[in-house]
């Protein structure tokens, strides 16, 4: 039975949103809806326009018989600025101050609506499709990695400080934890990352960057390459950072027990022009 | 400027899918699209039909001027069966066997497409809207908790074995780890769960259930109630389980070093009629 245009548009929207960065062929949609390819083509033109106008993202359409459409999540400068501003303001509440100059943020990073935006914002930086896998270290980076991975539609892997029986054989590296200046160990299951992977490293919080540096050396052990480093928040530093070329959504300052969260380098890095 | 029906349908689909279990008012949509409430009402009727026909979920429409629509994710028996079957088959590969009778599943639980379905399936059991928060224990339960929480549109909280400086003050309990029969400790940040919460406990894997039992007592410490327990996989047991009333998607057997994964109790529990 032929499907009406309105029904097709609704189902195509869902279908494409659930499969970012994946080319869905005209042929597939034509069969799914028992409709002519020319009608599907027109549907995609409407979807493309609406996605663009509403800031949902980019619908890339590939012309021709072998063509189709690919949904690329993205975010407008205005929406990104608004989100960063809102996060900075929420995190600047004085009650979030913790001993040692840390800021409590687990409540925000357990909210699906916030994680969705964090994932979407970070994924927007890597919309060229170069990332094969997202890597993070347990525990608090995981929700961010998962959300970013879902917008890039690639798997994510979890590096652990303890080596678990349920991970099988692992590869481990030692690294210098920046905050405590101690030698620590991190491990990743051998079978979790293919050699030659292009890896995006993400974490919730980075101070001097020792943990991220540990992940960089772990990626090398898997004959893979780090193609990006993105953190939700970086701690304001007086000394040197051991990591370069990273992107942060927020900068957390806690001088004199006062919490002061401001925009990180994301906005200026992504929206320069 | 008035928005065309096709554009409205596309944007409403995205908007509703991103906000499960939330009533979006006719008024909101009418303003968003500069359209009459009667037109929006008609749109919702179309959305409801398509969501139903395609198995996307239920669109509850609330009639009247104060009315609107609420998207309730759900899954058909057929789709759930197919997913469980596919998971059982993937996990039954002999190469997944690990010493101690465990099965390697981290690769599957790091794939956004699989996590999306796991979250959707588990959330379908609690579609009556009684859950206020999802709880899990670090590390491997986190992606499942996050996905379930996103379909229920409630926050999730992470219980930890180590007490971290970035969590602020914590409440901890001791529990007997079923597999090792040792006394262990788990802790949850004091400010992460409100008293009186209705909590859904989820985990990736449960054997006798010591960890889940630990979470149950932790929930009590927060003057809250466990309203459900859902695990991705339960280990086949010869002895007794210390937890009752749980739901599992899969049962993992590893007798004589042979991996044998079959359906858990989910399907018969949810689709009895």
Coordinates of C-alpha atoms in Angstrom, one line a residue:
Chain A
X1 CA 0.0 0.0 0.0
X2 CA 1.3 3.4 -0.9
X3 CA 2.1 5.7 1.9
X4 CA 1.0 9.3 2.1
X5 CA 3.6 12.1 2.0
X6 CA 2.8 13.2 5.5
X7 CA 3.4 9.7 6.9
X8 CA 6.6 9.4 4.9
X9 CA 8.0 12.7 6.2
X10 CA 7.3 11.7 9.8
X11 CA 8.9 8.3 9.5
X12 CA 11.8 9.5 7.4
X13 CA 12.6 12.2 10.0
X14 CA 12.8 9.6 12.8
X15 CA 14.7 7.1 10.6
X16 CA 17.3 9.7 9.6
X17 CA 17.7 11.2 13.0
X18 CA 18.4 7.8 14.5
X19 CA 21.2 7.1 12.0
X20 CA 23.4 10.2 11.8
X21 CA 26.3 10.1 9.2
X22 CA 24.8 7.2 7.4
X23 CA 23.8 7.4 3.8
X24 CA 20.3 6.0 3.4
X25 CA 19.5 5.3 -0.3
X26 CA 16.6 6.5 -2.3
X27 CA 16.0 2.8 -3.1
X28 CA 15.6 1.9 0.6
X29 CA 13.0 4.6 1.2
X30 CA 11.2 3.9 -2.1
X31 CA 10.8 0.3 -1.0
X32 CA 10.0 1.1 2.6
X33 CA 7.1 3.4 1.6
X34 CA 6.2 1.7 -1.7
X35 CA 6.7 5.1 -3.4
X36 CA 8.4 6.4 -6.5
X37 CA 12.0 7.6 -6.2
X38 CA 10.9 10.9 -7.6
X39 CA 8.5 11.3 -4.6
X40 CA 11.2 10.3 -2.1
X41 CA 13.5 12.9 -3.7
X42 CA 10.9 15.6 -3.2
X43 CA 10.4 14.5 0.4
X44 CA 14.1 14.8 1.0
X45 CA 14.1 18.3 -0.4
X46 CA 11.4 19.3 2.2
X47 CA 13.3 17.5 5.0
X48 CA 16.5 19.3 4.0
X49 CA 14.8 22.7 4.1
X50 CA 13.1 22.1 7.5
X51 CA 16.3 20.7 9.1
X52 CA 18.2 23.7 7.9
X53 CA 15.5 26.3 9.0
X54 CA 15.1 24.7 12.4
X55 CA 18.8 24.3 13.1
X56 CA 18.4 20.5 13.5
X57 CA 21.4 19.8 11.3
X58 CA 22.4 19.3 7.7
X59 CA 20.7 16.8 5.4
X60 CA 23.2 16.0 2.7
X61 CA 21.5 14.7 -0.4
X62 CA 23.4 12.7 -2.9
X63 CA 21.9 12.9 -6.4
X64 CA 21.4 10.1 -8.9
X65 CA 20.0 6.6 -8.9
X66 CA 22.6 5.4 -6.3
X67 CA 21.9 8.5 -4.3
X68 CA 20.1 9.2 -1.0
X69 CA 20.5 11.3 2.1
X70 CA 22.7 11.5 5.1
X71 CA 21.9 13.4 8.3
X72 CA 24.8 15.4 9.8
X73 CA 24.0 16.7 13.3
X74 CA 25.2 20.3 13.8
X75 CA 24.4 23.3 16.0
X76 CA 24.0 27.0 15.2
X77 CA 26.4 29.5 16.8
X78 CA 23.4 31.1 18.6
X79 CA 22.2 27.8 20.1
X80 CA 25.7 26.8 21.1
X81 CA 26.4 30.1 22.7
X82 CA 23.1 30.0 24.6
X83 CA 23.9 26.4 25.9
X84 CA 27.4 27.3 27.0
X85 CA 26.1 30.4 28.8
X86 CA 23.4 28.5 30.5
X87 CA 25.9 25.8 31.7
X88 CA 28.4 28.4 32.9
X89 CA 25.7 30.1 34.9
X90 CA 24.3 26.8 36.4
X91 CA 27.9 25.6 37.3
X92 CA 28.8 28.9 38.9
X93 CA 26.5 28.4 41.8
X94 CA 28.5 28.7 44.9
X95 CA 27.0 25.6 46.5
X96 CA 28.9 23.6 43.8
X97 CA 32.3 24.3 45.3
X98 CA 34.1 21.2 46.6
X99 CA 37.3 21.0 48.7
X100 CA 40.4 20.9 46.5
X101 CA 39.1 23.4 44.0
X102 CA 36.6 21.1 42.3
X103 CA 33.1 21.8 41.2
X104 CA 30.2 19.4 41.6
X105 CA 28.7 18.7 38.1
X106 CA 27.4 15.1 38.3
X107 CA 23.8 16.2 38.5
X108 CA 23.9 18.1 35.2
X109 CA 25.9 15.3 33.5
X110 CA 23.1 12.8 34.5
X111 CA 20.4 14.7 32.7
X112 CA 19.4 13.3 29.3
X113 CA 18.5 16.8 27.9
X114 CA 21.9 18.2 28.8
X115 CA 23.9 15.2 27.7
X116 CA 22.1 15.4 24.4
X117 CA 23.2 19.0 23.8
X118 CA 26.7 18.3 25.0
X119 CA 27.0 15.3 22.6
X120 CA 25.5 17.3 19.7
X121 CA 27.8 20.3 20.3
X122 CA 31.0 18.2 20.5
X123 CA 30.0 16.0 17.6
X124 CA 29.4 19.2 15.5
X125 CA 33.2 19.9 15.5
X126 CA 33.8 16.5 13.9
X127 CA 31.1 16.5 11.3
X128 CA 33.5 15.8 8.5
X129 CA 33.2 12.2 9.4
X130 CA 36.9 11.4 10.3
X131 CA 36.2 9.8 13.7
X132 CA 36.0 6.0 13.9
X133 CA 35.7 5.7 17.6
X134 CA 35.3 7.8 20.8
X135 CA 37.4 7.0 23.8
X136 CA 37.0 8.1 27.4
X137 CA 38.2 7.0 30.8
X138 CA 35.8 5.7 33.5
X139 CA 33.7 7.0 35.2
X140 CA 32.4 10.4 34.5
X141 CA 33.5 10.7 30.9
X142 CA 31.3 7.8 29.9
X143 CA 28.0 9.6 29.5
X144 CA 29.7 12.3 27.4
X145 CA 31.4 9.7 25.3
X146 CA 28.2 7.9 24.7
X147 CA 26.3 11.0 23.7
X148 CA 29.0 12.2 21.3
X149 CA 29.3 8.6 19.9
X150 CA 25.5 8.5 19.3
X151 CA 25.6 11.8 17.2
X152 CA 28.7 10.6 15.3
X153 CA 27.2 7.1 15.1
X154 CA 30.5 5.4 15.9
X155 CA 31.3 3.1 18.9
X156 CA 32.9 4.3 22.1
X157 CA 35.4 2.5 24.2
X158 CA 36.0 2.9 28.0
X159 CA 39.5 3.0 29.4
X160 CA 39.6 1.8 33.0
X161 CA 41.9 2.3 36.0
X162 CA 41.2 -1.2 37.3
X163 CA 41.5 -4.2 35.1
X164 CA 38.3 -6.2 35.1
X165 CA 37.9 -9.9 34.5
X166 CA 35.0 -9.1 32.2
X167 CA 37.2 -7.2 29.8
X168 CA 39.4 -10.1 28.7
X169 CA 43.1 -9.4 28.0
X170 CA 44.0 -5.7 28.1
X171 CA 46.7 -3.3 27.0
X172 CA 47.8 -0.9 29.8
X173 CA 50.0 2.1 30.0
X174 CA 51.4 4.1 32.9
X175 CA 50.9 7.8 33.0
X176 CA 51.6 10.7 35.3
X177 CA 48.4 12.0 36.9
X178 CA 48.8 15.7 36.7
X179 CA 46.8 16.6 39.8
X180 CA 48.6 14.2 42.2
X181 CA 51.8 13.8 40.3
X182 CA 51.6 10.1 40.9
X183 CA 52.3 7.3 38.4
X184 CA 49.0 5.6 37.6
X185 CA 47.9 2.9 35.3
X186 CA 45.1 2.7 32.7
X187 CA 44.0 -0.2 30.6
X188 CA 41.8 -0.9 27.6
X189 CA 40.4 -4.3 26.5
X190 CA 42.5 -5.6 23.6
X191 CA 39.6 -6.3 21.4
X192 CA 37.8 -3.1 21.9
X193 CA 39.7 -0.9 19.4
X194 CA 40.8 -1.9 15.9
X195 CA 44.3 -1.0 14.7
X196 CA 44.3 2.1 12.5
X197 CA 41.3 3.7 14.2
X198 CA 40.9 7.5 14.2
X199 CA 40.0 8.3 17.8
X200 CA 38.3 11.2 19.4
X201 CA 39.3 11.4 23.1
X202 CA 36.6 13.0 25.4
X203 CA 36.4 13.6 29.1
X204 CA 34.3 15.5 31.5
X205 CA 37.1 17.5 33.1
X206 CA 40.7 18.2 32.4
X207 CA 43.1 20.0 34.6
X208 CA 46.8 19.7 33.5
X209 CA 45.7 16.9 31.2
X210 CA 47.6 13.9 32.5
X211 CA 44.7 11.5 32.0
X212 CA 44.1 12.7 28.4
X213 CA 47.9 12.3 27.8
X214 CA 47.6 8.7 29.1
X215 CA 44.8 8.1 26.6
X216 CA 46.9 9.5 23.8
X217 CA 49.7 6.9 24.6
X218 CA 47.1 4.2 24.9
X219 CA 45.8 5.0 21.4
X220 CA 49.4 4.7 20.1
X221 CA 49.6 1.2 21.6
X222 CA 46.6 0.3 19.4
X223 CA 48.4 1.6 16.3
X224 CA 45.7 4.2 16.1
X225 CA 45.6 8.0 15.9
X226 CA 44.0 10.7 18.0
X227 CA 42.1 13.0 15.7
X228 CA 40.6 15.2 18.4
X229 CA 40.4 15.9 22.1
X230 CA 37.2 17.4 23.5
X231 CA 36.4 18.0 27.2
X232 CA 33.2 19.3 28.8
X233 CA 35.2 21.5 31.2
X234 CA 38.8 22.5 31.7
X235 CA 40.2 23.7 35.0
X236 CA 41.7 27.2 35.0
X237 CA 45.5 26.7 35.3
X238 CA 48.4 28.7 36.5
X239 CA 51.0 26.2 35.2
X240 CA 51.4 24.5 31.8
X241 CA 49.0 22.1 30.3
X242 CA 50.5 18.8 29.0
X243 CA 48.0 18.5 26.2
X244 CA 47.6 20.7 23.1
X245 CA 44.9 21.2 20.5
X246 CA 42.0 20.3 22.7
X247 CA 38.5 21.8 22.7
X248 CA 36.6 22.7 25.9
X249 CA 33.1 23.9 26.3
X250 CA 33.7 25.5 29.7
X251 CA 36.5 26.8 31.9
X252 CA 36.2 26.3 35.6
X253 CA 37.9 28.7 38.0
X254 CA 37.8 28.2 41.7
X255 CA 40.1 30.9 43.1
X256 CA 39.7 31.7 46.8
X257 CA 36.9 29.1 47.1
X258 CA 34.8 31.2 44.6
X259 CA 33.3 29.2 41.7
X260 CA 33.6 31.0 38.4
X261 CA 32.7 29.1 35.3
X262 CA 33.1 30.8 31.9
X263 CA 33.1 29.7 28.2
X264 CA 35.9 27.4 27.1
X265 CA 37.6 27.7 23.7
X266 CA 34.9 25.9 21.8
X267 CA 32.9 28.8 20.5
X268 CA 35.8 30.8 19.2
X269 CA 37.4 27.7 17.7
X270 CA 34.3 26.5 15.9
X271 CA 32.6 29.7 14.9
X272 CA 35.5 31.9 13.7
X273 CA 34.6 33.9 10.6
Chain B
X1 CA 5.2 33.5 8.8
X2 CA 2.9 30.5 8.7
X3 CA 4.6 27.2 8.5
X4 CA 3.5 24.5 6.0
X5 CA 2.0 21.3 7.3
X6 CA 4.9 19.2 5.9
X7 CA 7.4 21.4 7.7
X8 CA 5.4 21.2 10.9
X9 CA 5.2 17.5 10.8
X10 CA 9.0 17.1 10.4
X11 CA 9.8 19.5 13.2
X12 CA 7.1 18.2 15.5
X13 CA 8.4 14.6 15.0
X14 CA 11.9 15.6 16.1
X15 CA 10.7 17.8 18.9
X16 CA 8.5 15.1 20.4
X17 CA 11.0 12.3 20.0
X18 CA 13.6 14.3 21.9
X19 CA 11.2 14.8 24.8
X20 CA 9.6 11.5 25.7
X21 CA 7.1 11.4 28.5
X22 CA 6.7 15.2 28.4
X23 CA 3.3 16.9 27.6
X24 CA 3.9 19.4 24.9
X25 CA 0.9 21.8 24.7
X26 CA -1.1 22.7 21.6
X27 CA -0.4 26.3 22.6
X28 CA 3.3 25.7 22.4
X29 CA 3.2 24.2 18.9
X30 CA 0.6 26.8 17.7
X31 CA 3.1 29.5 18.6
X32 CA 6.1 27.7 17.4
X33 CA 4.6 27.4 13.9
X34 CA 2.3 30.4 13.9
X35 CA -0.6 28.1 13.1
X36 CA -4.1 27.5 14.4
X37 CA -4.6 25.0 17.2
X38 CA -7.1 23.2 15.0
X39 CA -4.3 22.6 12.4
X40 CA -1.9 21.4 15.1
X41 CA -4.6 19.0 16.3
X42 CA -4.8 17.6 12.9
X43 CA -1.0 17.3 12.7
X44 CA -1.0 15.3 16.0
X45 CA -3.6 12.9 14.6
X46 CA -1.4 12.2 11.7
X47 CA 1.7 11.8 13.9
X48 CA -0.2 9.5 16.2
X49 CA -1.2 7.2 13.4
X50 CA 2.3 7.0 11.8
X51 CA 4.0 6.4 15.2
X52 CA 1.6 3.6 15.8
X53 CA 1.8 2.1 12.3
X54 CA 5.6 2.2 12.3
X55 CA 6.0 0.9 15.8
X56 CA 7.8 4.1 16.9
X57 CA 5.8 4.4 20.1
X58 CA 2.6 5.8 21.4
X59 CA 1.6 9.4 20.9
X60 CA -0.9 10.2 23.7
X61 CA -3.0 13.1 22.8
X62 CA -4.7 15.1 25.5
X63 CA -7.8 16.9 24.2
X64 CA -9.1 20.4 25.0
X65 CA -7.6 23.8 25.0
X66 CA -5.1 22.8 27.8
X67 CA -4.3 19.7 25.8
X68 CA -1.3 18.6 23.8
X69 CA 0.6 15.5 23.1
X70 CA 3.1 13.2 24.9
X71 CA 5.4 10.7 23.2
X72 CA 5.7 7.4 25.0
X73 CA 8.5 5.2 23.6
X74 CA 7.5 1.6 23.2
X75 CA 8.4 -1.5 21.2
X76 CA 6.4 -4.2 19.5
X77 CA 6.6 -7.8 20.6
X78 CA 8.0 -8.7 17.2
X79 CA 10.8 -6.1 17.2
X80 CA 11.7 -6.9 20.8
X81 CA 11.9 -10.7 20.0
X82 CA 14.0 -10.0 17.0
X83 CA 16.4 -7.8 19.0
X84 CA 16.8 -10.3 21.8
X85 CA 17.3 -13.1 19.3
X86 CA 20.0 -11.2 17.5
X87 CA 21.8 -10.3 20.8
X88 CA 21.6 -13.9 22.0
X89 CA 23.2 -15.1 18.8
X90 CA 25.9 -12.4 18.7
X91 CA 26.8 -13.1 22.4
X92 CA 26.9 -16.9 21.9
X93 CA 30.1 -16.7 19.8
X94 CA 32.6 -19.0 21.4
X95 CA 35.3 -16.3 21.1
X96 CA 33.5 -14.3 23.8
X97 CA 34.2 -16.8 26.5
X98 CA 36.3 -15.4 29.3
X99 CA 38.0 -17.2 32.2
X100 CA 35.7 -17.5 35.3
X101 CA 32.6 -18.1 33.2
X102 CA 32.2 -14.6 31.9
X103 CA 31.2 -13.4 28.5
X104 CA 32.8 -10.5 26.7
X105 CA 30.1 -8.0 25.8
X106 CA 31.7 -4.5 26.0
X107 CA 31.9 -4.1 22.2
X108 CA 28.2 -4.5 21.8
X109 CA 27.5 -2.2 24.8
X110 CA 29.6 0.5 23.2
X111 CA 27.5 0.7 20.0
X112 CA 25.0 3.5 19.9
X113 CA 22.5 1.5 17.7
X114 CA 22.5 -1.4 20.2
X115 CA 22.3 0.9 23.3
X116 CA 19.4 2.7 21.7
X117 CA 17.4 -0.5 21.4
X118 CA 18.4 -1.7 24.9
X119 CA 17.2 1.6 26.4
X120 CA 14.0 1.6 24.4
X121 CA 13.2 -2.0 25.3
X122 CA 13.8 -1.5 29.0
X123 CA 12.0 1.8 29.1
X124 CA 9.0 0.2 27.5
X125 CA 8.4 -1.8 30.7
X126 CA 8.1 1.4 32.7
X127 CA 6.0 3.5 30.3
X128 CA 3.4 4.2 32.9
X129 CA 5.7 7.0 34.0
X130 CA 6.3 6.0 37.6
X131 CA 10.1 6.2 37.4
X132 CA 11.8 9.4 38.7
X133 CA 15.4 8.3 38.4
X134 CA 17.5 5.5 37.0
X135 CA 20.4 4.2 39.2
X136 CA 23.3 2.0 38.2
X137 CA 26.8 1.2 39.5
X138 CA 30.0 2.1 37.7
X139 CA 31.3 1.1 35.2
X140 CA 29.5 -1.0 32.7
X141 CA 26.0 -0.3 33.7
X142 CA 26.4 3.4 32.9
X143 CA 25.7 3.3 29.1
X144 CA 22.5 1.2 29.8
X145 CA 21.4 3.6 32.5
X146 CA 21.9 6.6 30.3
X147 CA 20.0 5.1 27.4
X148 CA 17.1 4.0 29.6
X149 CA 17.0 7.4 31.2
X150 CA 16.9 9.2 27.9
X151 CA 13.8 7.2 26.8
X152 CA 12.2 7.8 30.2
X153 CA 13.4 11.4 30.2
X154 CA 14.5 11.3 33.8
X155 CA 18.0 11.7 35.3
X156 CA 20.3 8.8 36.1
X157 CA 22.7 8.5 39.0
X158 CA 26.0 6.5 39.2
X159 CA 26.9 4.6 42.3
X160 CA 30.6 4.1 42.7
X161 CA 32.9 1.7 44.4
X162 CA 35.5 4.3 45.0
X163 CA 34.6 7.6 46.7
X164 CA 35.7 10.5 44.5
X165 CA 36.6 14.0 45.6
X166 CA 34.5 15.3 42.8
X167 CA 31.3 13.8 44.2
X168 CA 31.2 15.8 47.4
X169 CA 29.8 14.1 50.5
X170 CA 28.5 10.6 49.9
X171 CA 26.3 8.0 51.5
X172 CA 27.8 4.6 51.5
X173 CA 26.6 1.0 52.3
X174 CA 28.4 -2.3 52.6
X175 CA 27.1 -5.3 50.7
X176 CA 28.1 -8.9 50.1
X177 CA 29.4 -9.3 46.6
X178 CA 27.7 -12.5 45.4
X179 CA 30.4 -13.7 43.2
X180 CA 33.4 -13.3 45.6
X181 CA 31.4 -13.5 48.8
X182 CA 33.4 -10.5 50.1
X183 CA 32.1 -7.5 51.9
X184 CA 32.3 -4.5 49.5
X185 CA 31.3 -0.9 49.7
X186 CA 29.4 1.3 47.3
X187 CA 28.7 5.0 47.6
X188 CA 26.4 7.7 46.1
X189 CA 26.8 11.4 46.2
X190 CA 24.4 12.8 48.7
X191 CA 23.0 15.5 46.5
X192 CA 22.4 13.2 43.5
X193 CA 19.1 11.7 44.6
X194 CA 16.1 13.5 46.1
X195 CA 14.3 11.8 49.0
X196 CA 11.1 10.1 48.0
X197 CA 12.4 9.2 44.5
X198 CA 11.0 6.2 42.6
X199 CA 14.1 4.5 41.4
X200 CA 14.7 2.0 38.5
X201 CA 17.9 0.0 39.1
X202 CA 19.7 -1.2 36.0
X203 CA 22.9 -3.0 35.3
X204 CA 24.6 -4.8 32.5
X205 CA 25.1 -8.1 34.2
X206 CA 23.7 -9.8 37.3
X207 CA 24.8 -13.1 38.7
X208 CA 23.5 -13.8 42.3
X209 CA 22.5 -10.2 42.5
X210 CA 24.7 -8.9 45.4
X211 CA 25.4 -5.6 43.6
X212 CA 21.8 -5.0 42.8
X213 CA 21.0 -5.8 46.5
X214 CA 23.6 -3.2 47.5
X215 CA 21.8 -0.6 45.4
X216 CA 18.5 -1.5 46.9
X217 CA 19.8 -0.8 50.4
X218 CA 21.4 2.4 49.1
X219 CA 18.1 3.5 47.7
X220 CA 16.6 3.0 51.2
X221 CA 19.3 5.2 52.7
X222 CA 17.9 8.0 50.5
X223 CA 14.4 7.4 51.8
X224 CA 13.5 6.4 48.3
X225 CA 11.8 3.3 46.7
X226 CA 13.0 0.8 44.1
X227 CA 10.2 0.5 41.5
X228 CA 12.0 -1.8 39.1
X229 CA 15.1 -3.8 38.4
X230 CA 16.2 -4.4 34.9
X231 CA 19.4 -6.0 33.7
X232 CA 20.8 -6.6 30.2
X233 CA 21.9 -10.1 31.0
X234 CA 21.6 -12.5 34.0
X235 CA 24.1 -15.3 34.5
X236 CA 22.6 -18.8 34.7
X237 CA 22.7 -19.9 38.3
X238 CA 22.7 -23.2 40.2
X239 CA 22.2 -21.6 43.6
X240 CA 19.7 -19.0 44.7
X241 CA 19.4 -15.4 43.6
X242 CA 19.3 -12.8 46.3
X243 CA 17.1 -10.5 44.2
X244 CA 13.5 -11.0 43.2
X245 CA 11.2 -9.3 40.7
X246 CA 13.9 -8.3 38.2
X247 CA 13.7 -8.3 34.4
X248 CA 16.5 -9.6 32.2
X249 CA 16.8 -9.3 28.4
X250 CA 19.2 -12.3 28.2
X251 CA 20.4 -15.3 30.2
X252 CA 24.1 -16.2 29.9
X253 CA 25.2 -19.7 30.4
X254 CA 28.8 -20.8 30.2
X255 CA 28.9 -24.4 31.2
X256 CA 32.0 -26.4 30.3
X257 CA 33.5 -23.3 28.8
X258 CA 30.7 -23.2 26.2
X259 CA 28.9 -19.9 25.8
X260 CA 25.2 -20.2 25.5
X261 CA 23.1 -17.1 25.6
X262 CA 19.3 -17.3 25.4
X263 CA 16.4 -15.0 26.0
X264 CA 15.9 -13.7 29.6
X265 CA 12.5 -13.3 31.2
X266 CA 11.7 -9.9 29.5
X267 CA 9.6 -11.2 26.6
X268 CA 7.3 -13.4 28.6
X269 CA 7.0 -10.8 31.4
X270 CA 6.1 -7.9 29.1
X271 CA 4.1 -9.6 26.3
X272 CA 1.8 -11.9 28.3
X273 CA -1.7 -11.6 27.0

